[in-house]
Short mmCIF file of C-alpha atoms and ligand atoms in Angstrom, two decimals:
data_model
loop_
_atom_site.label_atom_id
_atom_site.label_comp_id
_atom_site.label_asym_id
_atom_site.label_seq_id
_atom_site.Cartn_x
_atom_site.Cartn_y
_atom_site.Cartn_z
CA MET A 1350 41.79 68.32 -47.72
CA GLY A 1351 43.07 67.35 -44.56
CA CYS A 1352 41.50 64.32 -42.97
CA GLY A 1353 40.78 64.31 -39.28
CA ALA A 1354 38.81 62.01 -36.98
CA ALA A 1355 35.50 63.46 -37.88
CA ASP A 1356 36.30 62.98 -41.73
CA VAL A 1357 37.36 59.55 -41.30
CA ALA A 1358 34.29 58.65 -39.25
CA ASN A 1359 32.31 60.17 -42.27
CA LEU A 1360 34.21 57.83 -44.46
CA LEU A 1361 32.98 55.01 -42.51
CA ARG A 1362 29.61 55.99 -42.49
CA ALA A 1363 29.75 56.29 -46.09
CA GLY A 1364 31.02 52.71 -46.32
CA ALA A 1365 28.32 51.38 -44.19
CA ALA A 1366 25.62 53.13 -46.19
CA THR A 1367 27.04 51.57 -49.43
CA ILE A 1368 26.99 48.12 -47.67
CA ALA A 1369 23.33 48.53 -46.69
CA GLU A 1370 22.51 49.61 -50.13
CA HIS A 1371 24.34 46.60 -51.82
CA ARG A 1372 23.50 44.10 -49.05
CA VAL A 1373 21.30 41.91 -51.33
CA GLU A 1374 23.80 41.94 -54.15
CA LEU A 1375 26.77 40.73 -51.87
CA ILE A 1376 24.28 38.06 -50.45
CA ASP A 1377 23.60 37.04 -54.04
CA LEU A 1378 27.47 36.81 -54.86
CA ASP A 1379 28.04 34.76 -51.79
CA ARG A 1380 25.26 32.20 -52.42
CA PRO A 1381 26.57 30.16 -55.51
CA ILE A 1382 30.17 29.89 -53.98
CA GLY A 1383 29.66 30.44 -50.19
CA ASP A 1384 26.92 30.54 -47.68
CA ALA A 1385 25.00 33.64 -48.82
CA ASP A 1386 25.76 35.52 -45.77
CA HIS A 1387 28.49 38.29 -46.73
CA GLY A 1388 26.14 41.03 -47.34
CA GLU A 1389 24.25 40.26 -43.95
CA ASN A 1390 27.54 39.71 -42.03
CA LEU A 1391 28.99 43.12 -43.28
CA ASN A 1392 25.79 45.06 -42.83
CA ARG A 1393 25.33 43.91 -39.45
CA GLY A 1394 29.16 44.95 -38.59
CA PHE A 1395 29.02 48.30 -40.17
CA GLY A 1396 25.68 48.95 -38.78
CA PHE A 1397 27.25 48.57 -35.26
CA VAL A 1398 30.21 50.66 -36.39
CA VAL A 1399 27.84 53.49 -37.19
CA SER A 1400 25.93 53.29 -34.01
CA THR A 1401 28.97 53.23 -32.02
CA LEU A 1402 30.23 56.36 -33.85
CA ASP A 1403 27.00 58.03 -33.13
CA THR A 1404 27.48 57.69 -29.51
CA ALA A 1405 31.05 59.07 -29.53
CA VAL A 1406 33.77 59.79 -32.07
CA PRO A 1407 37.26 59.05 -30.64
CA GLU A 1408 39.72 62.06 -31.13
CA THR A 1409 42.11 60.56 -33.73
CA PRO A 1410 41.64 59.02 -37.11
CA GLY A 1411 43.59 56.03 -35.58
CA GLY A 1412 41.23 55.88 -32.73
CA VAL A 1413 38.07 55.93 -35.08
CA LEU A 1414 39.79 53.06 -37.17
CA LYS A 1415 40.31 51.08 -33.97
CA LEU A 1416 36.91 51.32 -32.71
CA ALA A 1417 35.69 50.10 -36.32
CA ALA A 1418 38.22 47.12 -36.11
CA THR A 1419 37.05 45.85 -32.80
CA THR A 1420 33.48 46.31 -33.77
CA LEU A 1421 33.69 44.47 -36.82
CA ILE A 1422 35.81 41.83 -35.10
CA SER A 1423 33.17 41.14 -32.48
CA LYS A 1424 30.12 41.59 -34.70
CA VAL A 1425 30.71 40.21 -38.22
CA GLY A 1426 30.54 36.40 -37.48
CA GLY A 1427 32.04 35.35 -40.80
CA ALA A 1428 35.59 35.47 -42.29
CA ALA A 1429 35.02 39.06 -43.40
CA GLY A 1430 35.17 40.00 -39.66
CA PRO A 1431 38.74 39.05 -38.64
CA LEU A 1432 39.89 39.99 -42.36
CA TYR A 1433 38.44 43.41 -42.50
CA GLY A 1434 38.91 43.83 -38.42
CA THR A 1435 42.80 43.12 -38.84
CA ALA A 1436 43.06 45.48 -41.89
CA PHE A 1437 41.50 48.39 -39.68
CA LEU A 1438 43.66 47.45 -36.72
CA ARG A 1439 46.81 47.42 -38.78
CA VAL A 1440 45.67 50.89 -40.17
CA ALA A 1441 45.03 52.17 -36.66
CA THR A 1442 48.47 50.90 -35.43
CA THR A 1443 50.40 52.49 -38.41
CA LEU A 1444 48.48 55.95 -37.97
CA GLY A 1445 49.20 55.88 -34.22
CA ASP A 1446 47.88 59.20 -32.69
CA ARG A 1447 48.38 61.61 -35.71
CA PRO A 1448 45.51 64.07 -35.47
CA ASP A 1449 45.20 64.60 -39.32
CA LEU A 1450 46.13 62.50 -42.33
CA ASP A 1451 47.63 63.72 -45.48
CA ALA A 1452 47.88 61.77 -48.97
CA SER A 1453 51.01 59.82 -48.09
CA ALA A 1454 49.35 58.80 -44.71
CA VAL A 1455 46.41 57.34 -46.51
CA VAL A 1456 48.62 55.67 -48.93
CA GLU A 1457 50.38 54.22 -45.91
CA ALA A 1458 47.04 53.32 -44.37
CA LEU A 1459 45.98 51.38 -47.39
CA ARG A 1460 49.29 49.35 -47.47
CA ALA A 1461 48.80 48.66 -43.85
CA ALA A 1462 45.30 47.15 -44.79
CA LEU A 1463 46.56 44.92 -47.35
CA ALA A 1464 49.28 43.90 -45.07
CA GLY A 1465 46.72 42.95 -42.50
CA VAL A 1466 44.34 41.04 -44.69
CA VAL A 1467 47.37 38.95 -46.01
CA ALA A 1468 48.88 38.32 -42.60
CA ARG A 1469 45.41 37.05 -41.37
CA GLY A 1470 44.08 34.93 -44.37
CA LYS A 1471 47.31 34.12 -46.12
CA ALA A 1472 45.69 34.64 -49.64
CA GLU A 1473 47.79 35.76 -52.62
CA VAL A 1474 46.70 37.59 -55.87
CA GLY A 1475 44.92 35.00 -58.03
CA ASP A 1476 43.25 33.25 -55.04
CA ALA A 1477 39.92 34.70 -55.72
CA THR A 1478 39.58 36.92 -52.54
CA MET A 1479 39.49 40.38 -51.38
CA VAL A 1480 43.30 40.46 -51.78
CA ASP A 1481 42.70 40.43 -55.69
CA ALA A 1482 40.76 43.96 -55.18
CA LEU A 1483 42.93 45.38 -52.52
CA THR A 1484 46.35 44.69 -54.03
CA PRO A 1485 45.86 46.70 -57.26
CA ALA A 1486 43.98 49.13 -55.12
CA VAL A 1487 47.24 50.00 -53.09
CA ALA A 1488 49.31 50.19 -56.29
CA ALA A 1489 46.77 52.57 -57.86
CA ALA A 1490 46.94 54.71 -54.90
CA GLU A 1491 50.66 54.75 -54.55
CA ALA A 1492 50.83 56.12 -58.25
CA ALA A 1493 48.37 58.80 -57.59
CA GLU A 1494 49.73 59.94 -54.13
CA ASN A 1495 50.61 63.38 -55.52
CA ASP A 1496 47.11 63.90 -56.59
CA GLY A 1497 45.55 64.31 -53.13
CA ILE A 1498 43.32 62.14 -50.94
CA ALA A 1499 40.22 62.20 -53.14
CA ALA A 1500 41.99 61.29 -56.24
CA LEU A 1501 44.10 58.74 -54.79
CA LEU A 1502 41.16 57.02 -53.35
CA SER A 1503 39.24 57.16 -56.41
CA ALA A 1504 42.12 55.59 -58.47
CA ALA A 1505 42.16 52.82 -55.68
CA ALA A 1506 38.45 52.52 -56.16
CA ASP A 1507 38.81 51.90 -59.98
CA ALA A 1508 41.56 49.54 -59.58
CA ALA A 1509 39.65 47.54 -57.09
CA ASP A 1510 36.54 47.40 -59.30
CA GLN A 1511 38.79 45.80 -61.98
CA GLY A 1512 40.48 43.66 -59.38
CA ALA A 1513 36.96 42.51 -58.36
CA GLU A 1514 36.06 41.73 -61.92
CA SER A 1515 39.11 39.69 -62.33
CA THR A 1516 38.16 37.04 -59.75
CA GLU A 1517 35.44 36.05 -62.10
CA PRO A 1518 37.40 33.47 -64.04
CA LEU A 1519 39.52 32.21 -61.26
CA ILE A 1520 39.39 29.01 -59.24
CA ALA A 1521 38.89 30.12 -55.52
CA ARG A 1522 41.86 29.07 -53.31
CA LYS A 1523 41.05 30.55 -50.01
CA GLY A 1524 37.86 30.54 -47.79
CA ARG A 1525 34.58 28.77 -48.36
CA ALA A 1526 34.55 28.98 -52.07
CA SER A 1527 37.67 26.99 -52.25
CA TYR A 1528 35.82 23.87 -51.31
CA LEU A 1529 34.14 24.18 -54.78
CA GLY A 1530 37.32 23.93 -56.76
CA GLU A 1531 36.55 24.30 -60.45
CA ARG A 1532 32.84 25.01 -59.87
CA SER A 1533 33.97 28.50 -58.25
CA VAL A 1534 34.85 29.64 -61.83
CA GLY A 1535 32.56 32.15 -63.32
CA HIS A 1536 31.63 33.95 -60.08
CA VAL A 1537 32.96 37.36 -58.81
CA ASP A 1538 34.21 36.91 -55.25
CA PRO A 1539 31.85 38.71 -52.62
CA GLY A 1540 34.93 39.97 -50.49
CA ALA A 1541 36.67 41.51 -53.60
CA ARG A 1542 33.43 43.14 -54.42
CA SER A 1543 32.58 44.57 -50.97
CA THR A 1544 36.23 45.92 -50.96
CA ALA A 1545 35.71 47.72 -54.29
CA LEU A 1546 32.35 49.19 -52.80
CA LEU A 1547 33.94 50.35 -49.73
CA LEU A 1548 36.86 52.01 -51.51
CA ARG A 1549 34.31 53.77 -53.92
CA ALA A 1550 32.46 54.98 -51.00
CA PHE A 1551 35.59 56.29 -49.24
CA ALA A 1552 36.54 58.20 -52.47
CA GLU A 1553 33.00 59.80 -52.96
CA ALA A 1554 32.93 60.76 -49.45
CA ALA A 1555 36.35 62.32 -49.47
CA ARG A 1556 35.62 64.71 -52.33
CA MET B 185 47.00 21.97 -12.99
CA ARG B 186 46.16 21.01 -16.61
CA VAL B 187 46.15 22.49 -20.06
CA GLY B 188 42.74 23.52 -21.14
CA LEU B 189 41.06 22.98 -24.67
CA VAL B 190 38.52 25.20 -26.60
CA VAL B 191 36.65 23.95 -29.59
CA VAL B 192 36.07 26.87 -32.02
CA SER B 193 33.18 25.90 -34.40
CA HIS B 194 30.77 27.54 -36.73
CA SER B 195 28.02 25.50 -35.15
CA ALA B 196 27.20 25.43 -31.48
CA ARG B 197 26.12 21.89 -31.65
CA LEU B 198 29.08 20.70 -33.36
CA ALA B 199 31.50 22.43 -30.81
CA GLU B 200 29.36 21.05 -28.00
CA GLY B 201 29.37 17.58 -29.48
CA VAL B 202 32.94 17.42 -29.86
CA VAL B 203 33.30 18.57 -26.38
CA GLU B 204 30.98 15.81 -25.20
CA LEU B 205 33.05 13.31 -26.92
CA ALA B 206 36.43 14.55 -25.86
CA ALA B 207 35.71 15.12 -22.24
CA GLN B 208 34.24 11.58 -21.70
CA MET B 209 38.04 10.43 -21.71
CA ALA B 210 39.44 13.30 -19.73
CA PRO B 211 37.27 13.94 -16.59
CA ASP B 212 39.82 16.47 -15.15
CA VAL B 213 40.37 18.59 -18.21
CA THR B 214 38.53 21.80 -18.67
CA VAL B 215 37.26 21.45 -22.30
CA LEU B 216 34.82 24.19 -23.45
CA ALA B 217 32.63 24.85 -26.58
CA ALA B 218 32.75 28.12 -28.53
CA GLY B 219 30.48 27.61 -31.43
CA GLY B 220 27.91 29.53 -33.38
CA LEU B 221 26.78 33.19 -32.94
CA PRO B 222 25.22 34.73 -29.84
CA GLU B 223 21.59 34.92 -31.60
CA GLY B 224 22.08 31.39 -32.67
CA GLY B 225 23.21 31.32 -36.28
CA ILE B 226 26.01 29.69 -38.04
CA GLY B 227 29.39 31.62 -37.62
CA THR B 228 32.21 32.21 -35.08
CA ASP B 229 31.97 34.70 -32.33
CA TYR B 230 35.15 36.44 -31.29
CA ASP B 231 33.89 37.54 -27.98
CA SER B 232 32.81 34.01 -26.82
CA VAL B 233 36.09 32.56 -28.12
CA VAL B 234 37.94 34.99 -25.90
CA ALA B 235 35.67 34.15 -22.90
CA ALA B 236 36.18 30.49 -23.36
CA VAL B 237 39.98 30.95 -23.63
CA GLN B 238 40.07 32.83 -20.34
CA ARG B 239 37.75 30.28 -18.62
CA ALA B 240 39.58 27.24 -19.96
CA ASP B 241 43.14 28.55 -18.42
CA ALA B 242 43.76 27.19 -15.29
CA GLY B 243 47.53 28.59 -15.53
CA ALA B 244 48.94 25.90 -17.79
CA GLY B 245 47.69 27.35 -21.02
CA VAL B 246 44.98 26.67 -23.73
CA VAL B 247 45.06 24.73 -27.01
CA LEU B 248 42.43 25.75 -29.45
CA LEU B 249 41.07 23.84 -32.24
CA TYR B 250 38.90 25.06 -35.06
CA ASP B 251 36.62 23.55 -37.87
CA LEU B 252 36.70 25.72 -41.05
CA GLY B 253 39.35 28.27 -42.20
CA SER B 254 37.53 31.31 -40.78
CA ALA B 255 37.27 29.79 -37.45
CA GLN B 256 41.05 29.57 -37.36
CA MET B 257 41.09 33.29 -38.02
CA THR B 258 38.84 34.37 -35.17
CA ALA B 259 40.82 31.97 -32.99
CA GLU B 260 44.06 33.46 -33.90
CA LEU B 261 42.63 36.96 -33.21
CA ALA B 262 41.37 36.03 -29.93
CA VAL B 263 44.81 34.70 -28.98
CA GLU B 264 46.46 37.73 -30.19
CA SER B 265 44.20 39.74 -27.88
CA LEU B 266 45.08 37.89 -24.59
CA ALA B 267 47.13 39.73 -22.03
CA ASP B 268 49.61 37.02 -22.53
CA PRO B 269 49.20 35.75 -26.21
CA GLY B 270 51.91 33.06 -25.24
CA ALA B 271 49.31 31.31 -22.97
CA ALA B 272 47.27 29.88 -25.99
CA VAL B 273 48.11 28.37 -29.13
CA VAL B 274 45.68 27.51 -32.07
CA VAL B 275 46.42 24.01 -33.65
CA ASP B 276 45.83 22.99 -37.10
CA ALA B 277 44.54 19.52 -36.65
CA PRO B 278 41.51 17.12 -37.41
CA LEU B 279 38.73 18.41 -35.13
CA VAL B 280 37.45 15.16 -33.64
CA GLU B 281 40.34 13.20 -33.48
CA GLY B 282 42.47 16.17 -32.55
CA ALA B 283 40.23 17.13 -29.59
CA VAL B 284 40.27 13.48 -28.31
CA ALA B 285 44.11 13.12 -28.51
CA ALA B 286 44.59 16.64 -26.87
CA THR B 287 42.22 16.07 -24.03
CA VAL B 288 43.81 12.60 -23.25
CA ALA B 289 47.27 14.30 -23.53
CA ALA B 290 46.26 17.01 -21.12
CA GLN B 291 44.55 14.40 -18.69
CA GLY B 292 48.01 12.74 -18.50
CA GLY B 293 49.60 15.95 -17.44
CA ALA B 294 51.28 16.88 -20.93
CA ASP B 295 52.40 20.71 -21.03
CA ARG B 296 51.03 23.10 -23.64
CA ALA B 297 53.33 22.21 -26.32
CA ALA B 298 52.81 18.52 -26.09
CA VAL B 299 48.97 18.90 -26.01
CA ALA B 300 49.22 20.76 -29.18
CA GLU B 301 51.43 18.30 -30.74
CA ALA B 302 49.23 15.27 -29.79
CA ALA B 303 46.33 17.24 -31.46
CA ALA B 304 48.41 17.97 -34.60
CA SER B 305 49.59 14.39 -35.12
CA ALA B 306 46.23 12.87 -34.62
CA GLY B 307 44.48 11.26 -37.45
CA ALA B 308 47.67 10.69 -39.62
CA PRO B 309 47.48 7.09 -40.64
CA PRO B 310 50.69 5.35 -39.35
CA GLY B 311 53.44 4.95 -41.68
CA THR B 312 52.35 7.56 -44.20
CA GLU B 313 55.86 8.93 -44.58
CA THR B 314 57.39 5.42 -45.48
CA ALA B 315 54.56 4.62 -47.89
CA ALA B 316 55.12 7.90 -49.84
CA GLN B 317 58.77 7.11 -50.04
CA ASP B 318 58.07 3.62 -51.36
CA ALA B 319 55.86 4.92 -54.24
CA GLY B 320 58.95 5.97 -56.31
CA ALA B 321 62.57 6.16 -56.38
CA ALA B 322 64.12 9.13 -54.81
CA GLN B 323 65.46 11.72 -57.34
CA SER B 324 67.61 14.62 -56.86
CA THR B 325 69.30 17.65 -58.63
CA THR B 326 71.16 20.88 -57.72
CA LEU B 327 70.69 24.27 -58.95
CA THR B 328 72.09 27.61 -58.46
CA LEU B 329 69.69 30.57 -57.49
CA ARG B 330 70.17 33.58 -60.03
CA ASN B 331 67.14 35.80 -59.14
CA ASP B 332 67.91 38.72 -56.76
CA VAL B 333 66.07 37.99 -53.77
CA GLY B 334 66.91 34.14 -53.51
CA LEU B 335 64.26 32.03 -51.76
CA HIS B 336 62.36 34.96 -50.45
CA ALA B 337 58.66 35.15 -49.68
CA ARG B 338 57.44 35.28 -53.27
CA PRO B 339 59.71 32.89 -54.91
CA ALA B 340 59.19 30.51 -51.98
CA ALA B 341 55.45 30.70 -52.44
CA LEU B 342 55.72 30.31 -56.31
CA LEU B 343 57.96 27.14 -55.69
CA VAL B 344 55.40 25.76 -53.29
CA ARG B 345 52.66 26.36 -55.57
CA SER B 346 54.43 24.85 -58.67
CA ILE B 347 54.48 21.47 -57.19
CA ALA B 348 51.13 21.65 -55.22
CA GLY B 349 48.98 18.53 -55.95
CA LEU B 350 51.75 16.42 -57.11
CA ASP B 351 52.29 13.16 -55.64
CA ALA B 352 55.84 14.14 -54.50
CA ASP B 353 57.51 14.78 -51.41
CA VAL B 354 60.14 17.44 -51.74
CA ARG B 355 62.87 18.45 -49.64
CA ILE B 356 65.24 21.34 -50.19
CA ARG B 357 68.56 21.57 -48.83
CA LEU B 358 71.16 24.55 -48.37
CA GLY B 359 74.43 23.37 -46.67
CA GLU B 360 73.65 21.75 -43.32
CA ASP B 361 69.85 22.77 -43.39
CA GLU B 362 66.92 21.03 -44.91
CA ALA B 363 63.48 22.41 -45.41
CA ASP B 364 60.11 20.69 -46.49
CA GLY B 365 59.54 21.95 -50.14
CA HIS B 366 55.71 22.13 -49.50
CA SER B 367 56.16 24.86 -46.77
CA VAL B 368 56.74 28.51 -47.57
CA LEU B 369 57.88 29.32 -44.15
CA ALA B 370 60.28 26.47 -43.93
CA LEU B 371 61.73 27.49 -47.36
CA MET B 372 62.05 30.96 -46.43
CA SER B 373 63.87 30.13 -43.08
CA LEU B 374 66.54 28.35 -45.24
CA ALA B 375 67.44 32.05 -46.16
CA ALA B 376 68.95 30.80 -49.36
CA ARG B 377 70.29 33.93 -51.37
CA LYS B 378 71.36 34.90 -54.89
CA ASP B 379 74.08 32.44 -56.26
CA ASP B 380 73.46 29.89 -53.35
CA THR B 381 73.40 26.43 -54.76
CA ILE B 382 70.34 24.37 -53.25
CA GLU B 383 69.76 20.64 -53.60
CA ILE B 384 66.54 19.32 -54.32
CA SER B 385 65.40 15.80 -53.61
CA ALA B 386 62.01 14.18 -54.28
CA THR B 387 60.28 11.12 -53.72
CA GLY B 388 56.83 9.87 -54.91
CA SER B 389 55.38 8.80 -58.17
CA GLN B 390 55.67 12.42 -59.41
CA ALA B 391 59.06 12.98 -58.11
CA GLY B 392 60.59 13.68 -61.64
CA GLU B 393 57.82 16.18 -62.57
CA ALA B 394 58.20 18.16 -59.23
CA ILE B 395 62.01 18.51 -59.89
CA ARG B 396 61.23 19.57 -63.52
CA ARG B 397 58.76 22.14 -62.38
CA ILE B 398 61.09 23.58 -59.79
CA GLU B 399 63.96 23.73 -62.43
CA ALA B 400 61.78 25.60 -65.09
CA LEU B 401 60.82 28.27 -62.23
CA ALA B 402 64.50 28.81 -61.36
CA GLU B 403 65.27 28.83 -64.99
CA ARG B 404 62.76 31.80 -65.36
CA ASP B 405 64.46 33.57 -62.22
CA PHE B 406 61.06 32.95 -60.43
CA ASP B 407 59.40 35.49 -62.90
CA GLU B 408 61.16 38.31 -61.24
N1 ATP C 2049 41.91 33.20 -46.16
C1 ATP C 2049 41.18 34.27 -46.80
N2 ATP C 2049 42.00 35.36 -47.38
C2 ATP C 2049 41.24 36.61 -47.68
N3 ATP C 2049 40.15 36.65 -48.05
C3 ATP C 2049 39.45 35.46 -47.65
C4 ATP C 2049 39.88 34.36 -47.09
N4 ATP C 2049 38.88 33.72 -46.62
C5 ATP C 2049 37.77 34.37 -47.13
N5 ATP C 2049 38.06 35.50 -47.67
C6 ATP C 2049 37.18 36.53 -48.06
O1 ATP C 2049 35.97 36.57 -47.35
C7 ATP C 2049 34.98 36.67 -48.24
C8 ATP C 2049 33.71 35.86 -47.64
O2 ATP C 2049 33.27 36.56 -46.48
P1 ATP C 2049 32.21 36.07 -45.53
O3 ATP C 2049 31.68 37.01 -44.50
O4 ATP C 2049 30.90 35.61 -46.40
O5 ATP C 2049 32.56 34.84 -44.74
P2 ATP C 2049 32.46 33.43 -44.82
O6 ATP C 2049 33.36 32.81 -45.86
O7 ATP C 2049 30.95 32.98 -44.98
O8 ATP C 2049 32.84 32.86 -43.22
P3 ATP C 2049 32.57 31.69 -42.62
O9 ATP C 2049 33.34 30.57 -43.19
O10 ATP C 2049 32.91 31.94 -41.18
O11 ATP C 2049 31.03 31.48 -42.62
C9 ATP C 2049 35.44 35.97 -49.57
O12 ATP C 2049 34.53 36.30 -50.61
C10 ATP C 2049 36.73 36.35 -49.60
O13 ATP C 2049 36.92 37.64 -50.23
MG1 MG C 2050 29.79 33.91 -46.60
#
């Protein structure tokens, strides 16, 4: 499958639908170790992404992702806004004005997303953040590049699921949860969970 | 023409309170609050930060201060999006004391770098450095890097993390250059490569432990 602007817009719509569906779960994950707004923040941001896409879909995948980035940056209101916003912005820059994405472009996009999150938040693997989900996802996507877009996204989603689970025993070292120190142990990081959910939605929509 | 200030906070009332306090000492400085969400909730709003920075800039640039980590991210994104990102700078400083020190410096006509410096150094108790050095005798050692990439990003980060939380002030020296052992960026800028010999010195009550941990890390080739 090639992946043009309309396809990328559909991936984002699928992502928004997942976030809406899991809004309460993400809020509940954010309650004990944060401020119980992650699901609300993301749902607001992705809601605006969908309504902007309903008005007009930009011509290139990069254009669609840039629109998503700027919308998330101005509408999310919590840490997830600048983080996901920077990720999508980096992806848009990396893709430039390519009209269509092949598997290697999608892998490159995932790499750019991780680079964006790390540049913005300065977190490392093991800090109990979305980086713990996205890092293994990129590695899995790289390994599955030859299997096509849907398969590599699905491998990325599997790895992100595990990565999100891996945050449970960790002490959070970035973001609000880091103020809790030891008490952040025993909780899955909400941002890692939302990253895994988004990748799963992208993978299913790409099938 | 004076440097302007923007206070970025999750809370509109906190931002306004800090502005109120800081502006009292600096009648000619533009100090603006960018706090809370437009609908009134807790959070940081990118668009209001960008708007505040534009309004605060009278031509001499703007210094931004923030409350919690994610406000820093929003502030940095806002600065990056300016037509001239060099016109503004986000400073890591104690919010209240930093804002007061920065506005006073701006009132006195300091340039942007000096205003930023005034904010960043606000609130540090005087003589902190000497106190740390008195706490324990200086210790030092030299070691040769055997790992492939030298003190590149990952090894530098591991080094900083290995000594985090210790009561020790660690300096790393390569030839003429010396870097703070607690700063990944400073360590990377030493550009120490494979086979380079670095000198490690530490002061503070846990200086010996800090050196032992760094030696152990180098012994393991930084887990490469
Ligand atoms: N510095 C960081 N690097 C990477 N991820 C981070 C960082 N800070 C926070 N996060 C991620 O953001 C998630 C929280 O997002 P959320 O939208 O709830 O923001 P928040 O922490 O409530 O923001 P705010 O502090 O502005 O209220 C965390 O679960 C974590 O995955
Ligand atoms: Mg939150």
